[in-house]
Short mmCIF file of C-alpha atoms in Angstrom, two decimals:
data_model
loop_
_atom_site.label_atom_id
_atom_site.label_comp_id
_atom_site.label_asym_id
_atom_site.label_seq_id
_atom_site.Cartn_x
_atom_site.Cartn_y
_atom_site.Cartn_z
CA MET A 1 77.72 75.33 100.36
CA SER A 2 76.71 78.97 100.20
CA PRO A 3 77.77 81.13 103.16
CA LEU A 4 75.23 81.39 105.97
CA VAL A 5 74.80 84.06 108.62
CA VAL A 6 72.58 83.32 111.60
CA VAL A 7 71.08 85.86 113.96
CA ALA A 8 68.69 84.16 116.32
CA GLY A 9 66.55 85.72 118.98
CA GLN A 10 66.86 82.58 121.13
CA ARG A 11 70.06 81.43 122.78
CA SER A 12 71.02 78.70 125.19
CA SER A 13 73.92 78.48 127.60
CA GLY A 14 76.69 75.94 126.90
CA PRO A 15 76.08 73.55 129.86
CA ALA A 16 72.32 73.63 129.45
CA LEU A 17 72.63 72.86 125.76
CA CYS A 18 74.92 69.88 126.43
CA ILE A 19 72.42 68.45 128.92
CA ALA A 20 69.59 68.98 126.45
CA VAL A 21 71.47 67.11 123.71
CA PHE A 22 72.26 64.29 126.20
CA LEU A 23 68.59 63.97 127.09
CA ILE A 24 67.62 63.85 123.41
CA ILE A 25 70.13 61.07 122.73
CA SER A 26 68.97 59.18 125.82
CA LYS A 27 65.39 59.20 124.60
CA LYS A 28 66.21 58.32 121.00
CA VAL A 29 68.83 55.65 121.66
CA PHE A 30 67.98 54.17 125.07
CA GLY A 31 64.26 54.86 125.16
CA LEU A 32 64.42 56.63 128.51
CA ASP A 33 61.26 58.27 129.80
CA LEU A 34 62.30 61.89 130.12
CA ASP A 35 59.12 62.75 132.01
CA THR A 36 60.37 60.73 135.02
CA ILE A 37 63.73 62.51 135.15
CA GLU A 38 63.91 65.56 137.41
CA THR A 39 66.28 68.36 136.50
CA ASN A 40 66.87 71.91 137.68
CA VAL A 41 68.35 73.01 134.36
CA SER A 42 66.56 75.98 132.79
CA LEU A 43 66.83 76.34 129.03
CA THR A 44 66.41 79.66 127.26
CA THR A 45 65.76 77.80 124.01
CA THR A 46 62.68 75.59 124.20
CA ILE A 47 63.22 72.14 122.70
CA ASP A 48 60.24 69.97 121.82
CA TYR A 49 61.38 66.35 122.23
CA ASP A 50 58.53 65.10 120.08
CA ILE A 51 59.60 66.99 116.94
CA PRO A 52 60.02 64.44 114.14
CA VAL A 53 63.32 64.93 112.32
CA GLN A 54 65.27 62.94 109.81
CA ASP A 55 68.17 62.07 112.10
CA MET A 56 69.89 62.88 115.39
CA ALA A 57 72.31 65.31 113.73
CA SER A 58 69.41 67.45 112.49
CA GLU A 59 67.79 67.55 115.93
CA THR A 60 71.05 68.49 117.63
CA LEU A 61 71.71 71.22 115.06
CA MET A 62 68.23 72.61 115.55
CA ALA A 63 68.98 73.03 119.25
CA ILE A 64 72.18 74.89 118.38
CA SER A 65 71.00 76.97 115.41
CA PRO A 66 67.45 77.53 114.17
CA CYS A 67 68.86 78.26 110.69
CA HIS A 68 70.44 74.89 109.98
CA GLN A 69 67.71 73.83 107.54
CA PHE A 70 69.88 73.63 104.48
CA GLU A 71 69.46 69.87 104.02
CA THR A 72 71.30 69.65 100.71
CA GLU A 73 73.41 72.03 98.68
CA PHE A 74 70.54 73.13 96.46
CA GLU A 75 67.70 73.31 98.98
CA PHE A 76 66.56 76.00 101.37
CA TYR A 77 64.06 75.52 104.21
CA SER A 78 62.50 77.83 106.74
CA PRO A 79 63.79 77.12 110.27
CA GLY A 80 62.30 73.96 111.78
CA TYR A 81 60.48 72.95 108.59
CA PRO A 82 58.09 71.11 108.37
CA GLN A 83 57.28 72.21 111.92
CA PRO A 84 56.34 75.87 112.54
CA TYR A 85 59.33 78.20 112.41
CA PRO A 86 60.44 79.82 115.71
CA ASN A 87 59.79 83.46 116.51
CA ASN A 88 62.39 86.24 116.64
CA THR A 89 64.56 84.50 114.09
CA GLU A 90 66.56 85.81 111.16
CA CYS A 91 68.41 83.72 108.57
CA ILE A 92 70.48 85.11 105.71
CA ARG A 93 71.87 83.22 102.76
CA LEU A 94 73.72 84.23 99.60
CA LEU A 95 73.33 82.07 96.49
CA GLU A 96 76.13 82.39 93.94
CA ALA A 97 76.21 80.84 90.48
CA GLY A 98 79.26 80.30 88.28
CA PRO A 99 80.46 82.47 85.38
CA GLY A 100 77.90 82.68 82.58
CA GLU A 101 75.17 81.27 84.84
CA ILE A 102 72.12 82.63 86.63
CA ILE A 103 69.93 81.24 89.42
CA GLU A 104 66.47 79.69 89.18
CA LEU A 105 64.62 79.51 92.51
CA ASP A 106 61.36 77.60 92.92
CA PHE A 107 59.13 76.70 95.90
CA ARG A 108 57.82 73.21 96.63
CA ASP A 109 55.44 71.37 98.98
CA SER A 110 54.35 74.29 101.15
CA PHE A 111 54.56 78.05 101.53
CA THR A 112 52.86 79.42 104.64
CA ILE A 113 54.20 82.56 106.31
CA GLU A 114 52.23 84.86 108.61
CA PRO A 115 50.22 87.15 106.29
CA SER A 116 50.38 90.92 106.74
CA ILE A 117 49.95 94.05 104.63
CA GLY A 118 53.24 94.68 102.86
CA CYS A 119 54.69 91.59 104.61
CA LYS A 120 55.91 93.85 107.41
CA HIS A 121 55.89 91.01 109.97
CA ASP A 122 57.16 87.53 109.05
CA HIS A 123 58.48 87.37 105.49
CA LEU A 124 60.97 85.98 103.02
CA GLU A 125 63.03 88.72 101.36
CA ILE A 126 64.73 88.03 98.02
CA ARG A 127 67.10 90.53 96.39
CA ASP A 128 68.49 90.29 92.89
CA GLY A 129 72.17 90.75 93.71
CA PRO A 130 74.88 89.94 96.27
CA TYR A 131 74.01 92.46 99.00
CA GLY A 132 71.25 93.41 101.39
CA TYR A 133 70.76 96.65 99.43
CA SER A 134 70.61 95.04 95.97
CA VAL A 135 67.55 95.87 93.90
CA PRO A 136 64.97 94.90 92.98
CA ALA A 137 63.80 93.46 96.30
CA ASN A 138 60.70 91.31 96.77
CA TYR A 139 58.97 90.34 100.03
CA TYR A 140 56.79 87.23 100.28
CA CYS A 141 54.33 86.12 102.97
CA GLY A 142 50.87 84.52 103.25
CA ASN A 143 49.97 81.14 101.75
CA GLN A 144 50.38 81.85 98.04
CA PHE A 145 53.40 80.30 96.36
CA PRO A 146 55.79 82.94 94.97
CA PRO A 147 56.42 82.75 91.23
CA LYS A 148 59.51 81.02 89.93
CA ILE A 149 62.35 83.50 90.44
CA ILE A 150 65.20 83.87 87.94
CA SER A 151 68.08 86.18 88.80
CA SER A 152 69.48 88.71 86.37
CA GLY A 153 73.04 87.89 87.41
CA LYS A 154 74.96 85.27 89.35
CA TYR A 155 73.67 86.24 92.83
CA LEU A 156 70.50 86.03 94.91
CA TRP A 157 70.42 87.40 98.47
CA LEU A 158 67.83 85.69 100.74
CA ARG A 159 66.63 86.61 104.19
CA PHE A 160 63.92 84.96 106.29
CA ARG A 161 62.68 86.95 109.28
CA SER A 162 60.03 86.21 111.92
CA ASP A 163 58.75 88.52 114.65
CA GLU A 164 57.79 87.74 118.24
CA ASN A 165 54.20 86.68 117.52
CA ILE A 166 52.54 83.96 115.44
CA GLU A 167 54.54 81.13 113.84
CA TYR A 168 53.50 79.27 110.68
CA GLU A 169 54.69 76.17 108.84
CA GLY A 170 57.11 78.02 106.56
CA PHE A 171 58.41 76.96 103.17
CA HIS A 172 60.65 74.66 101.17
CA ALA A 173 62.58 76.01 98.18
CA VAL A 174 64.95 74.49 95.65
CA TYR A 175 67.34 76.29 93.35
CA LYS A 176 69.60 75.43 90.45
CA PHE A 177 72.05 77.19 88.18
CA ILE A 178 71.12 77.66 84.53
CA LYS A 179 72.97 79.21 81.61
CA LYS A 180 72.35 82.81 80.74
CA PRO A 181 70.27 83.46 77.65
CA PRO A 182 72.44 84.04 74.54
CA PRO A 183 71.92 87.84 74.36
CA ASP A 184 73.36 88.24 77.86
CA ILE A 185 76.36 86.03 77.14
CA GLU A 186 77.36 88.18 74.16
CA LYS A 187 77.66 91.16 76.48
CA SER A 188 80.96 90.98 78.35
CA GLU A 189 80.45 90.16 82.02
CA LEU A 190 82.27 92.36 84.51
CA PRO A 191 84.04 90.62 87.39
CA PRO A 192 82.71 91.29 90.91
CA CYS A 193 84.25 94.46 92.31
CA ARG A 194 84.99 93.33 95.85
CA LYS A 195 88.12 94.02 97.93
CA PHE A 196 89.02 92.42 101.28
CA VAL A 197 91.42 94.19 103.64
CA ASP A 198 92.53 93.56 107.20
CA GLY A 199 95.33 94.39 109.64
CA SER A 200 95.90 97.07 112.27
CA GLN A 201 95.80 99.84 109.65
CA GLY A 202 95.54 100.34 105.91
CA TYR A 203 94.13 102.41 103.09
CA ILE A 204 91.26 101.97 100.68
CA ASN A 205 91.47 104.00 97.51
CA SER A 206 89.29 104.56 94.46
CA THR A 207 92.38 104.16 92.28
CA GLU A 208 92.28 100.42 93.08
CA VAL A 209 89.38 100.04 90.65
CA ASP A 210 90.64 102.25 87.82
CA ASP A 211 90.78 99.21 85.53
CA LEU A 212 87.02 98.71 85.93
CA LYS A 213 86.04 102.31 85.25
CA ASN A 214 86.53 102.16 81.49
CA LYS A 215 84.82 98.77 81.34
CA THR A 216 81.73 100.07 83.12
CA LEU A 217 81.54 103.04 80.77
CA ALA A 218 81.93 100.79 77.72
CA ASN A 219 79.20 98.44 78.96
CA GLN A 220 77.00 101.34 80.10
CA VAL A 221 76.58 99.89 83.58
CA PRO A 222 77.20 101.48 86.99
CA LEU A 223 80.46 100.98 88.85
CA ASP A 224 79.50 99.23 92.09
CA CYS A 225 82.49 98.32 94.29
CA MET A 226 82.69 97.07 97.86
CA TRP A 227 85.60 97.16 100.29
CA ILE A 228 85.20 94.77 103.23
CA ILE A 229 87.39 95.71 106.20
CA ARG A 230 87.88 93.12 108.94
CA VAL A 231 89.93 93.42 112.13
CA LYS A 232 90.53 91.18 115.15
CA PRO A 233 87.42 89.94 117.00
CA GLY A 234 86.48 92.32 119.79
CA TRP A 235 88.13 95.28 118.05
CA LYS A 236 86.50 98.09 116.09
CA ILE A 237 87.34 100.17 113.03
CA GLN A 238 87.93 103.89 112.63
CA LEU A 239 87.67 105.15 109.05
CA ASN A 240 89.14 108.57 108.29
CA PHE A 241 88.86 110.01 104.77
CA LYS A 242 92.08 111.68 103.59
CA GLU A 243 90.70 112.60 100.17
CA PHE A 244 87.10 112.93 99.06
CA SER A 245 86.42 114.50 95.68
CA LEU A 246 83.25 113.48 93.87
CA GLU A 247 82.96 114.39 90.21
CA LYS A 248 79.31 115.39 90.72
CA PRO A 249 78.92 116.47 94.37
CA ASN A 250 75.41 116.50 95.84
CA ASP A 251 74.17 114.11 93.15
CA CYS A 252 73.74 110.79 94.97
CA GLY A 253 72.41 109.18 91.81
CA LEU A 254 75.72 109.62 89.97
CA ASN A 255 78.28 109.14 92.73
CA VAL A 256 77.98 108.09 96.36
CA VAL A 257 79.99 106.37 99.10
CA GLU A 258 77.97 104.32 101.60
CA ILE A 259 79.22 102.84 104.86
CA PHE A 260 77.63 99.67 106.27
CA SER A 261 78.36 97.76 109.46
CA ASN A 262 78.87 93.98 109.45
CA ARG A 263 75.87 93.54 107.12
CA THR A 264 74.75 95.24 103.93
CA ASP A 265 70.99 95.64 104.40
CA MET A 266 69.63 99.18 104.59
CA ALA A 267 69.03 98.92 108.35
CA SER A 268 72.80 98.41 108.78
CA ARG A 269 73.79 101.47 106.74
CA LEU A 270 75.76 103.88 108.95
CA LYS A 271 76.59 106.81 106.65
CA VAL A 272 75.90 108.12 103.15
CA PHE A 273 78.39 110.56 101.58
CA CYS A 274 77.57 112.24 98.29
CA GLY A 275 78.53 115.86 99.01
CA SER A 276 81.90 117.56 99.26
CA ILE A 277 82.89 116.26 102.73
CA ALA A 278 83.12 112.79 104.28
CA GLU A 279 83.42 112.69 108.05
CA MET A 280 85.13 110.09 110.20
CA VAL A 281 83.20 106.84 110.83
CA GLN A 282 83.60 104.39 113.71
CA SER A 283 82.18 100.88 113.58
CA SER A 284 80.32 99.06 116.33
CA GLY A 285 81.95 95.72 115.49
CA ASP A 286 84.94 94.17 113.77
CA THR A 287 83.65 94.54 110.20
CA LEU A 288 82.95 97.54 108.00
CA HIS A 289 81.65 97.65 104.42
CA VAL A 290 82.50 100.62 102.18
CA ARG A 291 80.50 100.85 98.96
CA PHE A 292 81.41 103.11 96.03
CA LEU A 293 78.60 103.48 93.50
CA ALA A 294 78.98 105.67 90.42
CA GLU A 295 77.91 105.88 86.82
CA GLY A 296 78.47 108.19 83.87
CA LYS A 297 80.73 111.12 84.71
CA GLY A 298 80.55 110.18 88.38
CA VAL A 299 82.91 107.25 87.70
CA LYS A 300 85.81 109.73 87.73
CA SER A 301 85.21 110.50 91.42
CA LYS A 302 88.14 110.01 93.80
CA PHE A 303 88.48 109.13 97.45
CA SER A 304 91.06 107.73 99.84
CA ALA A 305 90.50 106.62 103.43
CA LEU A 306 92.69 105.38 106.27
CA TYR A 307 91.29 102.64 108.50
CA THR A 308 92.65 101.90 111.96
CA ALA A 309 91.81 98.97 114.23
CA TYR A 310 91.17 99.95 117.83
CA ARG A 311 89.58 98.57 120.96
CA THR A 312 87.63 100.38 123.64
CA LYS A 313 88.46 100.23 127.34
CA THR A 314 87.11 101.45 130.65
CA LYS A 315 88.53 104.43 132.51
CA ASP A 316 90.37 102.23 135.03
CA GLU A 317 91.56 99.67 132.49
CA ALA A 318 95.04 99.77 130.97
CA CYS A 319 95.94 99.03 127.37
CA GLY A 320 97.90 95.84 126.71
CA SER A 321 101.69 95.71 126.59
CA ASP A 322 101.53 95.56 122.79
CA GLN A 323 99.06 98.44 122.58
CA TYR A 324 99.22 102.23 122.74
CA ASP A 325 96.76 104.28 124.81
CA CYS A 326 95.17 107.03 122.70
CA GLU A 327 93.97 108.71 125.94
CA ASP A 328 90.35 108.69 124.76
CA LEU A 329 89.40 105.28 126.20
CA THR A 330 90.72 103.51 123.11
CA CYS A 331 93.83 101.44 122.37
CA ILE A 332 95.63 100.84 119.08
CA ALA A 333 98.51 98.53 118.14
CA SER A 334 101.79 99.82 119.59
CA GLU A 335 103.43 99.47 116.18
CA LEU A 336 101.34 102.44 115.02
CA ARG A 337 103.06 104.77 117.47
CA CYS A 338 105.31 107.35 115.70
CA ASN A 339 104.73 105.83 112.25
CA LYS A 340 104.05 109.26 110.68
CA VAL A 341 100.36 108.33 110.33
CA GLU A 342 97.76 109.82 112.67
CA ASN A 343 95.89 106.74 113.89
CA CYS A 344 94.50 108.02 117.20
CA ARG A 345 91.37 110.11 116.94
CA PHE A 346 93.10 113.06 118.62
CA ARG A 347 96.52 112.33 117.05
CA TRP A 348 98.32 111.57 120.31
CA ASP A 349 100.20 108.68 118.69
CA GLU A 350 102.35 111.16 116.72
CA ASP A 351 102.88 113.61 119.59
CA GLY A 352 106.35 113.78 121.16
CA CYS A 353 107.98 111.60 118.53
CA PRO A 354 111.71 112.07 117.68
CA GLU A 355 112.31 114.95 115.29
CA GLU A 356 112.96 112.62 112.39
CA ASP A 357 110.56 114.59 110.30
CA ASN A 358 112.62 117.78 110.61
CA ARG A 359 113.34 118.75 107.02
CA LEU A 360 116.75 120.18 107.81
CA MET A 361 117.80 116.99 109.59
CA GLN A 362 116.51 114.91 106.71
CA LEU A 363 118.44 117.09 104.28
CA PHE A 364 121.80 116.62 106.01
CA SER A 365 121.21 113.00 106.91
CA SER A 366 121.23 112.06 103.26
CA PHE A 367 124.66 110.97 101.98
CA ASP A 368 123.78 111.90 98.41
CA ILE A 369 122.87 115.43 99.43
CA ILE A 370 126.12 115.78 101.37
CA VAL A 371 128.16 114.68 98.34
CA ILE A 372 126.32 117.17 96.14
CA LEU A 373 126.97 119.96 98.64
CA VAL A 374 130.70 119.12 98.82
CA VAL A 375 131.01 119.12 95.03
CA PHE A 376 129.09 122.39 94.84
CA PHE A 377 131.36 123.93 97.49
CA LEU A 378 134.51 122.87 95.61
CA ILE A 379 133.18 124.29 92.36
CA LEU A 380 132.27 127.52 94.12
CA CYS A 381 135.75 127.74 95.67
CA GLY A 382 137.33 127.18 92.26
CA MET A 383 135.21 129.90 90.68
CA CYS A 384 136.05 132.32 93.49
CA SER A 385 139.77 131.52 93.17
CA ALA A 386 139.70 132.12 89.43
CA PHE A 387 137.78 135.37 89.94
CA ILE A 388 140.28 136.65 92.54
CA THR A 389 143.24 135.61 90.36
CA ASN A 390 141.84 137.55 87.40
CA ILE A 391 141.32 140.63 89.54
CA VAL A 392 144.90 140.50 90.86
CA ARG A 393 146.31 140.10 87.35
CA LYS A 394 144.24 143.03 86.10
CA LEU A 395 145.42 145.26 88.95
CA VAL A 396 149.06 144.35 88.27
CA HIS A 397 148.59 144.99 84.56
CA ASP A 398 146.93 148.38 85.16
CA HIS A 399 149.67 149.35 87.60
CA ARG A 400 152.36 148.70 84.97
CA ILE A 401 150.54 150.80 82.39
CA ILE A 402 150.34 153.76 84.77
CA LYS A 403 154.08 153.60 85.37
#
């Protein structure tokens, strides 16, 4: 099953949802007349008990998530289909084919989405690629069936979105994987450039993708790499660039670094760096996407960034026993204290640390250096002794000649 992300504008509390599911089961199984049952429970999500569905599991899932309408592995429905889709709903799905395959997407039975100029209200968005910024992008609405869609690669990114107003019946789509046409198979296919990192701190570096740079130049395609940084739920991410050197600064078409939040659509883009400086970035959640896009000479661009997991706190709140207080209303893992890496925004985690970084102390704390110094001292003493001995002999010799 392809991964699914759900962002719904309607939510229900846990106890209320349990009671709602119980009432549904009572009506379906025991035939109880729900109209005669009095209850003081108030539901944020409105459930229509007369909605015809295929089975009880579907109805229960609809109460939990309006985006559950993925009936089989190769089908995609609008929320609530064939009933009108709910308002203020957003569903995202990524379709991924296997190596040497592409995706064929077709629409069946019905396609009815609120019509609008430019599909700026309710719409189905389809992007030819794995991300919310992939291009080309097409938006569909109204009552005309979209054409059969065939991807150029192994990914299609889908998003259905409805606003707060009118709801329509929606759509039903099916997709399948087909082999690439022969000309495309002959051209070597580059592996997805995607890196996943986590932990309390770490680095992302352009040198990690050096092996792909020559391949992209040989295939005359852009280098498009994504680092996905994830930290503990409830924590955030601070990204601090230690090196940022673009081969063609101020040319965003040849080399650019883009920062996205937990999603990759353009509305979630936080920063765009294509000049000579990249400033620090802080996330609003526990996920950050870093995209490096380059082509031509821009592929030789270099960057390195340190990420640190942190959590925010109130003024009167204390950091946990396994955390260090950065004194700016943030906490980091205590293991990052005095690790010779500046993780706090104002560098307090490296302030007042033992003078282990004193170069003189490091010099004399090394056994190898001490041995070298002793040997050097002995050699120097030997040379001095030989020099003094020669001088004494010469003075004695000269004294005898004078006599």
